[in-house]
């Protein structure tokens, strides 16, 4: 396949006109996204002012990190922005999975049960919950129950009601984002409705939300509608593309405190933890995050309209406001899917010259092909595409630090797919 634009003038014109039409169709959604970004940007600025963020918060620390002002202030800023009583924000949380694991182990003790009401949690959590012999929750005698979403992606309130009449789980867990599945992200309204439903029947229950990919997509976060804890990754939305690593946990003070004893040690909680690199990118990334998420959302919507025009099913449907920054596209063959992922890699700022191939990625059940030409390794707030290689051939597109980059990548993918038809 040639990528030389000059020898495909007709193809280039076709692609340009598909994208023009997509942008016309997306006009109203784009305007709504600009409004959301404005609200969220103000929340961030207000939090920075309230917490008196200053240059002294940006510097590295060493050793135990007692009175690490950069760490403490960053945690207060996140708590403010997300409407939490308290937050843990740490570069020592190595990934979203690690952050979720720390939160679950902090909140659950032997004999407790957790109930997941949005179907299976994210792939990498399955072994955390029910692995055998790997130090999973199950190994520690913590039980798990699951209620799937209905076919239309809404909560199965009848099943939840029946379950809660007989059982009193310590924790109800839900996943805001679609993850690797063909369902819409849960809206803030839907999360609020589920939280109320659960708490009406079982007031002592904690509700935790895997908030990955959902931050700043709407003007509210799940804590505003009654959730007790939200958990996410800093190399996704709230890191704004600048945070080099880390995770956050935010919510009710006593729940976050319980989790802090698991983060470090039952004797020291979150009084310790140094970082021998500047905290600057965490602050600056959070500052940029509302706008970065807006660009990624617009890119996702553009891709939705464009691939829909080519006749592929996309989820969410193109004209719908997305609830997370992931776009699922259903291709017809593994070859189309692979060509698409390779197109994203080709249009990336880093490692654009390499060709991704499927591989057995730790924590995932099927071979996965990933385009991740990112500055921060594996950062999916940066434009990236991944897909398990299995039928139906669904690719997931996410992120994009700028809308313009998303548009260039979508054009490249359209071209590759059209020229192979
Ligand atoms: C990315 C993600 C995770 C896990 O994060 P990693 O950083 O990849 O470990 C968990 N849940 C959801 C919904 C995610 O999107």
Coordinates of C-alpha atoms in Angstrom, one line a residue, residues 182 306-314 328-340 387 389-395 417-418 420-421:
X182 CA -20.4 -2.7 22.7
X306 CA -17.0 9.3 9.1
X307 CA -17.0 5.5 9.6
X308 CA -20.8 5.5 9.7
X309 CA -20.7 7.1 6.2
X310 CA -18.5 4.2 5.0
X311 CA -21.2 1.8 6.3
X312 CA -19.7 0.6 9.5
X313 CA -21.6 0.3 12.8
X314 CA -20.2 2.6 15.4
X328 CA -16.1 1.5 19.0
X329 CA -16.1 0.7 15.3
X330 CA -17.2 -2.7 14.0
X331 CA -15.2 -3.8 11.0
X332 CA -16.1 -6.7 8.7
X333 CA -12.7 -8.5 8.7
X334 CA -9.6 -8.8 10.8
X335 CA -7.7 -7.3 7.9
X336 CA -9.8 -4.1 7.9
X337 CA -9.4 -3.8 11.6
X338 CA -5.6 -4.2 11.5
X339 CA -5.3 -1.7 8.6
X340 CA -7.3 0.8 10.6
X387 CA -8.7 -4.0 19.8
X389 CA -8.5 -9.8 17.7
X390 CA -11.7 -11.7 17.9
X391 CA -15.1 -11.7 16.2
X392 CA -16.9 -9.4 15.8
X393 CA -14.0 -7.2 14.7
X394 CA -14.5 -4.2 16.9
X395 CA -11.8 -1.6 17.2
X417 CA -9.7 1.3 4.2
X418 CA -11.1 2.8 1.0
X420 CA -8.2 -1.8 0.2
X421 CA -11.9 -2.2 -0.8

